[in-house]
Coordinates of C-alpha atoms in Angstrom, one line a residue:
M1 CA 48.0 102.0 153.6
A2 CA 46.2 99.4 155.5
I3 CA 42.8 98.1 153.6
P4 CA 39.6 98.3 155.5
G5 CA 38.3 95.0 156.3
P6 CA 35.4 93.1 154.9
F7 CA 32.9 93.4 157.8
P8 CA 31.1 96.8 159.7
E9 CA 34.0 98.1 162.4
K10 CA 31.4 98.2 164.8
A11 CA 27.4 97.3 165.4
E12 CA 25.0 100.6 165.2
K13 CA 23.0 101.4 168.1
D14 CA 19.3 100.4 168.0
T15 CA 16.6 102.4 169.5
L16 CA 15.3 99.3 171.8
V17 CA 13.2 99.6 174.8
E18 CA 11.6 96.6 176.4
N19 CA 8.4 97.8 177.5
Q20 CA 6.6 96.2 180.8
I21 CA 2.9 98.0 180.0
L22 CA 3.1 96.6 176.3
F23 CA 4.2 93.4 177.4
Q24 CA 1.3 93.2 180.1
M25 CA -1.0 94.4 176.9
L26 CA 0.5 91.1 175.4
K27 CA 0.0 88.7 178.1
P28 CA -3.3 87.4 177.3
L29 CA -2.2 86.2 174.1
T30 CA 1.0 84.5 175.6
Q31 CA -1.6 82.4 177.3
D32 CA -3.9 81.5 174.6
A33 CA -2.9 78.1 173.5
Q34 CA -3.6 78.8 169.6
Y35 CA -0.9 81.2 169.9
A36 CA 1.7 80.1 172.7
S37 CA 3.6 77.6 170.5
S38 CA 4.6 80.4 168.0
N39 CA 7.1 83.2 168.8
F40 CA 5.7 87.0 168.5
A41 CA 6.8 90.4 169.0
V42 CA 5.8 94.1 168.2
M43 CA 7.5 97.5 168.9
Y44 CA 6.2 101.0 168.7
L45 CA 8.4 103.2 166.6
R46 CA 9.3 106.6 166.9
P47 CA 12.2 108.2 166.0
T48 CA 14.3 108.2 169.1
Q49 CA 12.8 104.8 171.0
A50 CA 11.2 101.9 170.1
N51 CA 9.0 100.3 172.6
Y52 CA 8.9 96.6 172.5
A53 CA 7.6 93.3 174.2
G54 CA 7.3 89.6 172.6
W55 CA 6.8 86.1 173.5
N56 CA 9.7 83.8 173.2
L57 CA 12.1 86.9 172.3
D58 CA 15.4 84.8 172.1
K59 CA 13.8 81.5 171.4
P60 CA 15.5 80.7 167.9
R61 CA 13.6 78.5 165.6
F62 CA 13.1 77.8 161.4
S63 CA 12.0 81.1 160.0
A64 CA 12.2 80.1 156.6
S65 CA 12.7 82.8 153.6
V66 CA 12.5 85.7 156.3
L67 CA 16.1 85.4 156.6
K68 CA 16.4 86.5 153.1
S69 CA 16.0 90.4 154.3
T70 CA 19.1 89.9 155.9
V71 CA 20.9 88.4 152.8
L72 CA 20.1 91.6 151.3
Y73 CA 21.9 93.6 153.7
A74 CA 24.8 91.3 153.7
A75 CA 24.9 91.9 149.7
Y76 CA 25.0 95.8 150.2
E77 CA 27.4 95.5 153.0
L78 CA 30.1 93.6 151.1
R79 CA 29.5 96.3 148.2
N80 CA 30.1 99.3 150.9
R81 CA 33.0 97.6 152.4
A82 CA 34.5 97.0 148.7
K83 CA 33.9 100.7 147.9
L84 CA 35.7 101.7 151.0
A85 CA 38.7 99.8 150.2
A86 CA 38.7 100.5 146.3
P87 CA 40.2 103.9 146.4
G88 CA 43.8 104.2 145.1
M89 CA 43.7 100.8 143.4
K90 CA 44.4 100.1 139.8
A91 CA 40.7 99.0 138.1
D92 CA 41.9 95.4 137.0
V93 CA 43.3 94.5 140.2
V94 CA 40.5 95.7 143.1
L95 CA 38.9 92.4 143.2
G96 CA 42.2 90.4 143.3
N97 CA 43.5 92.5 146.3
L98 CA 40.2 92.0 148.3
E99 CA 40.3 88.6 147.9
A100 CA 43.9 88.5 149.0
A101 CA 43.3 90.9 151.8
W102 CA 40.0 89.3 153.1
K103 CA 39.9 85.8 152.4
P104 CA 41.9 84.6 155.5
I105 CA 39.4 87.0 157.7
V106 CA 36.1 85.9 156.0
Q107 CA 36.2 82.1 155.7
H108 CA 36.8 81.1 159.4
A109 CA 34.2 83.9 160.6
V110 CA 31.5 81.5 161.8
A111 CA 31.1 78.0 162.1
G112 CA 31.0 75.8 159.0
P113 CA 33.2 74.8 156.2
A114 CA 35.3 77.6 154.6
N115 CA 33.8 79.8 151.8
F116 CA 34.3 83.5 150.5
P117 CA 32.3 85.9 148.2
K118 CA 32.7 85.1 144.6
L119 CA 33.6 88.7 143.9
A120 CA 34.0 88.2 140.3
E121 CA 30.4 87.1 139.9
I122 CA 29.1 90.0 142.1
F123 CA 31.0 93.0 141.0
E124 CA 31.6 94.3 137.8
P125 CA 35.0 93.5 136.4
Y126 CA 38.1 95.8 136.0
T127 CA 36.4 98.8 137.8
S128 CA 37.3 100.7 140.9
T129 CA 33.8 102.0 141.4
V130 CA 32.6 98.6 142.7
D131 CA 29.3 98.0 141.4
F132 CA 26.7 95.0 141.3
R133 CA 26.8 93.1 138.1
D134 CA 23.6 93.5 136.6
D135 CA 22.8 89.8 137.1
F136 CA 23.5 89.8 140.5
L137 CA 21.5 92.8 141.2
A138 CA 18.4 91.4 139.3
D139 CA 18.8 88.1 141.2
L140 CA 19.3 90.4 144.8
K141 CA 16.3 92.2 144.1
S142 CA 14.0 88.8 143.1
M143 CA 15.1 87.3 146.0
A144 CA 14.2 90.1 148.4
T145 CA 11.1 91.1 146.7
Y146 CA 9.6 87.9 145.1
S147 CA 11.3 85.4 147.4
N148 CA 12.2 83.5 144.1
T149 CA 14.1 80.3 145.2
E150 CA 16.2 79.9 142.3
A151 CA 17.5 83.7 142.7
S152 CA 17.7 83.3 146.1
G153 CA 20.2 80.2 145.7
R154 CA 22.4 82.0 143.2
V155 CA 22.8 85.1 145.4
I156 CA 23.4 83.2 148.6
A157 CA 25.9 80.6 147.0
K158 CA 28.0 83.6 145.6
L159 CA 28.3 85.4 148.9
G160 CA 28.6 82.3 150.9
H161 CA 27.4 81.7 155.0
Q162 CA 30.7 82.7 155.9
Y163 CA 30.4 86.3 154.9
I164 CA 26.8 86.4 155.5
N165 CA 26.9 85.3 159.2
G166 CA 30.0 87.4 159.9
V167 CA 28.1 90.4 158.7
L168 CA 25.1 89.7 160.9
A169 CA 27.8 89.1 163.9
K170 CA 29.7 92.2 163.6
Q171 CA 26.2 94.1 163.3
G172 CA 25.0 92.5 166.2
L173 CA 22.5 90.5 164.9
Y174 CA 24.0 87.0 165.7
S175 CA 26.0 85.8 168.4
R176 CA 26.8 81.7 169.5
Q177 CA 25.9 82.9 173.3
K178 CA 22.6 84.9 172.1
S179 CA 21.8 83.4 168.8
G180 CA 19.9 85.5 166.5
L181 CA 20.0 85.2 162.8
W182 CA 21.7 82.6 161.1
V183 CA 21.6 81.5 157.2
G184 CA 23.5 78.2 156.8
G185 CA 22.4 76.9 153.3
N186 CA 21.3 78.6 150.1
Y187 CA 17.5 77.6 150.2
N188 CA 18.5 74.9 147.4
Q189 CA 20.9 72.4 147.2
I190 CA 23.6 74.0 149.3
A191 CA 23.5 73.3 153.2
W192 CA 26.9 74.6 154.6
H193 CA 26.1 74.9 158.5
P194 CA 23.2 74.5 161.0
S195 CA 22.4 77.4 163.2
P196 CA 25.3 76.3 166.0
G197 CA 23.0 74.5 169.1
H198 CA 20.1 73.8 166.5
S199 CA 19.1 71.4 163.9
S200 CA 17.7 74.3 161.5
Y201 CA 19.9 75.9 158.7
Y202 CA 17.4 78.9 158.8
T203 CA 17.0 80.2 162.2
A204 CA 16.1 83.9 163.7
T205 CA 14.9 85.2 167.0
P206 CA 12.3 87.7 167.4
R207 CA 14.6 90.3 169.5
A208 CA 16.8 89.8 166.9
L209 CA 14.4 90.3 163.9
L210 CA 13.2 93.5 165.9
R211 CA 17.1 94.9 165.8
Y212 CA 16.9 94.4 162.3
L213 CA 13.9 96.2 161.5
N214 CA 14.5 98.9 164.0
L215 CA 18.0 99.7 162.4
L216 CA 16.4 99.6 159.1
Y217 CA 13.8 102.0 160.3
N218 CA 15.9 104.4 161.6
N219 CA 18.2 104.4 158.1
S220 CA 21.2 103.0 160.2
L221 CA 22.4 100.2 157.9
I222 CA 25.3 101.6 155.8
T223 CA 23.6 104.9 154.7
T224 CA 20.5 106.3 154.6
E225 CA 20.4 106.2 150.9
V226 CA 21.0 102.4 151.1
S227 CA 18.6 101.7 153.9
K228 CA 15.9 103.5 152.0
E229 CA 16.7 101.3 148.7
M230 CA 16.5 98.1 150.7
K231 CA 13.2 99.0 152.4
S232 CA 11.8 99.6 148.8
T233 CA 13.1 96.2 148.0
L234 CA 11.4 94.4 151.0
A235 CA 7.9 94.8 149.6
N236 CA 6.4 91.1 150.3
F237 CA 5.0 90.3 154.0
Y238 CA 1.9 88.6 155.1
S239 CA 1.0 91.2 157.2
E240 CA 0.0 93.4 154.2
R241 CA -2.2 91.0 152.5
I242 CA -4.5 91.5 155.7
W243 CA -4.4 95.2 155.6
T244 CA -5.0 95.2 152.0
N245 CA -8.7 94.1 152.7
T246 CA -8.8 97.1 154.8
P247 CA -8.4 100.5 153.1
G248 CA -7.6 103.5 155.1
E249 CA -5.8 101.7 157.7
Y250 CA -2.5 101.0 156.3
D251 CA 0.2 102.7 154.0
D252 CA 1.6 100.4 151.5
A253 CA 4.3 102.9 150.3
K254 CA 5.7 103.2 153.9
S255 CA 5.6 99.5 155.2
Y256 CA 7.9 96.9 154.2
G257 CA 9.1 93.6 155.4
K258 CA 9.3 89.9 154.3
L259 CA 7.4 86.7 154.6
G260 CA 8.3 83.0 154.8
W261 CA 6.4 79.6 155.0
E262 CA 7.0 75.9 154.9
Y263 CA 4.6 72.7 155.1
M264 CA 3.3 71.1 158.0
K265 CA 5.5 67.9 158.2
N266 CA 3.4 65.2 155.7
T267 CA 0.8 67.9 155.1
K268 CA -0.3 70.7 152.7
I269 CA -1.2 73.0 155.6
K270 CA 1.2 76.1 155.4
I271 CA 3.1 77.5 158.5
L272 CA 3.5 81.1 158.2
Y273 CA 6.2 83.4 159.5
D274 CA 6.6 87.4 159.1
A275 CA 8.6 90.3 159.9
A276 CA 7.4 93.7 158.8
V277 CA 7.1 97.4 159.9
I278 CA 3.5 98.8 159.4
A279 CA 2.6 102.3 158.5
R280 CA -0.6 102.1 160.3
T281 CA -3.2 105.0 159.9
S282 CA -6.0 105.4 162.7
S283 CA -8.6 108.0 164.0
S284 CA -6.0 108.7 166.5
G285 CA -3.3 109.7 164.2
N286 CA -0.7 107.8 161.8
F287 CA 2.1 105.9 163.8
D288 CA 4.6 103.0 162.7
Y289 CA 5.1 99.6 164.4
G290 CA 6.9 96.4 164.0
I291 CA 5.5 93.0 163.6
V292 CA 7.6 89.7 164.0
I293 CA 5.4 86.3 163.8
Q294 CA 6.9 83.1 163.6
G295 CA 5.1 79.6 162.8
L296 CA 1.5 79.8 162.8
T297 CA -1.2 78.4 160.2
A298 CA -2.5 80.9 158.0
S299 CA -6.0 81.1 159.8
I300 CA -4.4 81.4 163.2
F301 CA -1.9 83.9 161.6
S302 CA -4.3 86.0 160.1
K303 CA -6.0 86.4 163.9
L304 CA -2.8 87.2 165.8
V305 CA -2.2 89.9 163.4
V306 CA -5.6 91.3 164.0
E307 CA -4.8 91.0 167.7
L308 CA -1.6 92.5 167.8
D309 CA -2.6 95.3 165.8
N310 CA -5.6 96.3 168.0
I311 CA -2.7 96.0 171.0
M312 CA -0.7 98.5 168.9
V313 CA -3.8 100.8 168.4
G314 CA -4.7 100.9 171.9
F315 CA -0.8 101.3 173.1
H316 CA -0.7 104.7 170.4
P317 CA -1.0 107.8 172.5

């Protein structure tokens, strides 16, 4: 009997629908000089459809630690594929069998040097249940929740960029033609390969980030239970910090996302990045929306968050 492969069999369907009314509402922001150099997008979330619009939707750019949220997904997908493959194998040969079957597929999945997940450092050995090692799971959560650099380095080094980006490609979140989400290093000493066609090792487009948030929102990644577990882990995003100052307008328990930042070259000025789902409360009723912002200083970032929120409140029926 053939062992199931290391990657998803097919990309899950999202519910994204580009909306011209929403784009027209965003248009003044795209013409505002303080925002025009950034990428940004929003989507109005409903169970069956997510209307969206944005600026520079398909422009890949460095996105700092925002990409760590997708590493979280890759780790859970690896566990899922291993659990599907393990039944019927003796406990002491599971990891060896998986490496033998999967390594030729994974190690050349995308551009860059050949590498393969260090299965014995990710999963508990000598068990057919295929569960994360406690130390790996702790690092995974520290990476996703607190963006801890050392934990991120260990997690990504163990997974390898071939597996991470191979999963993203199979899930319709990256392609060489359209770009998307790319993790080409481990945020520490390892730099495997820059995003093809780009100088950065950590790139994202707003459209791909919206798709990722949309799949999470609809619990479409792996299983409903796993999607919910990932959402509960993604609890650190910049948009959240603005809403904590406005009680009654934001539901922290139902919101999630991932932030990123870098210093502007030769300065101590921070450039911010964010990808999140906001559970919004308003006088006209509660609703959810997704927000992506890439590449703004803190003060301008905060202004754009408020501008986009006002647009989403206005778009809400």
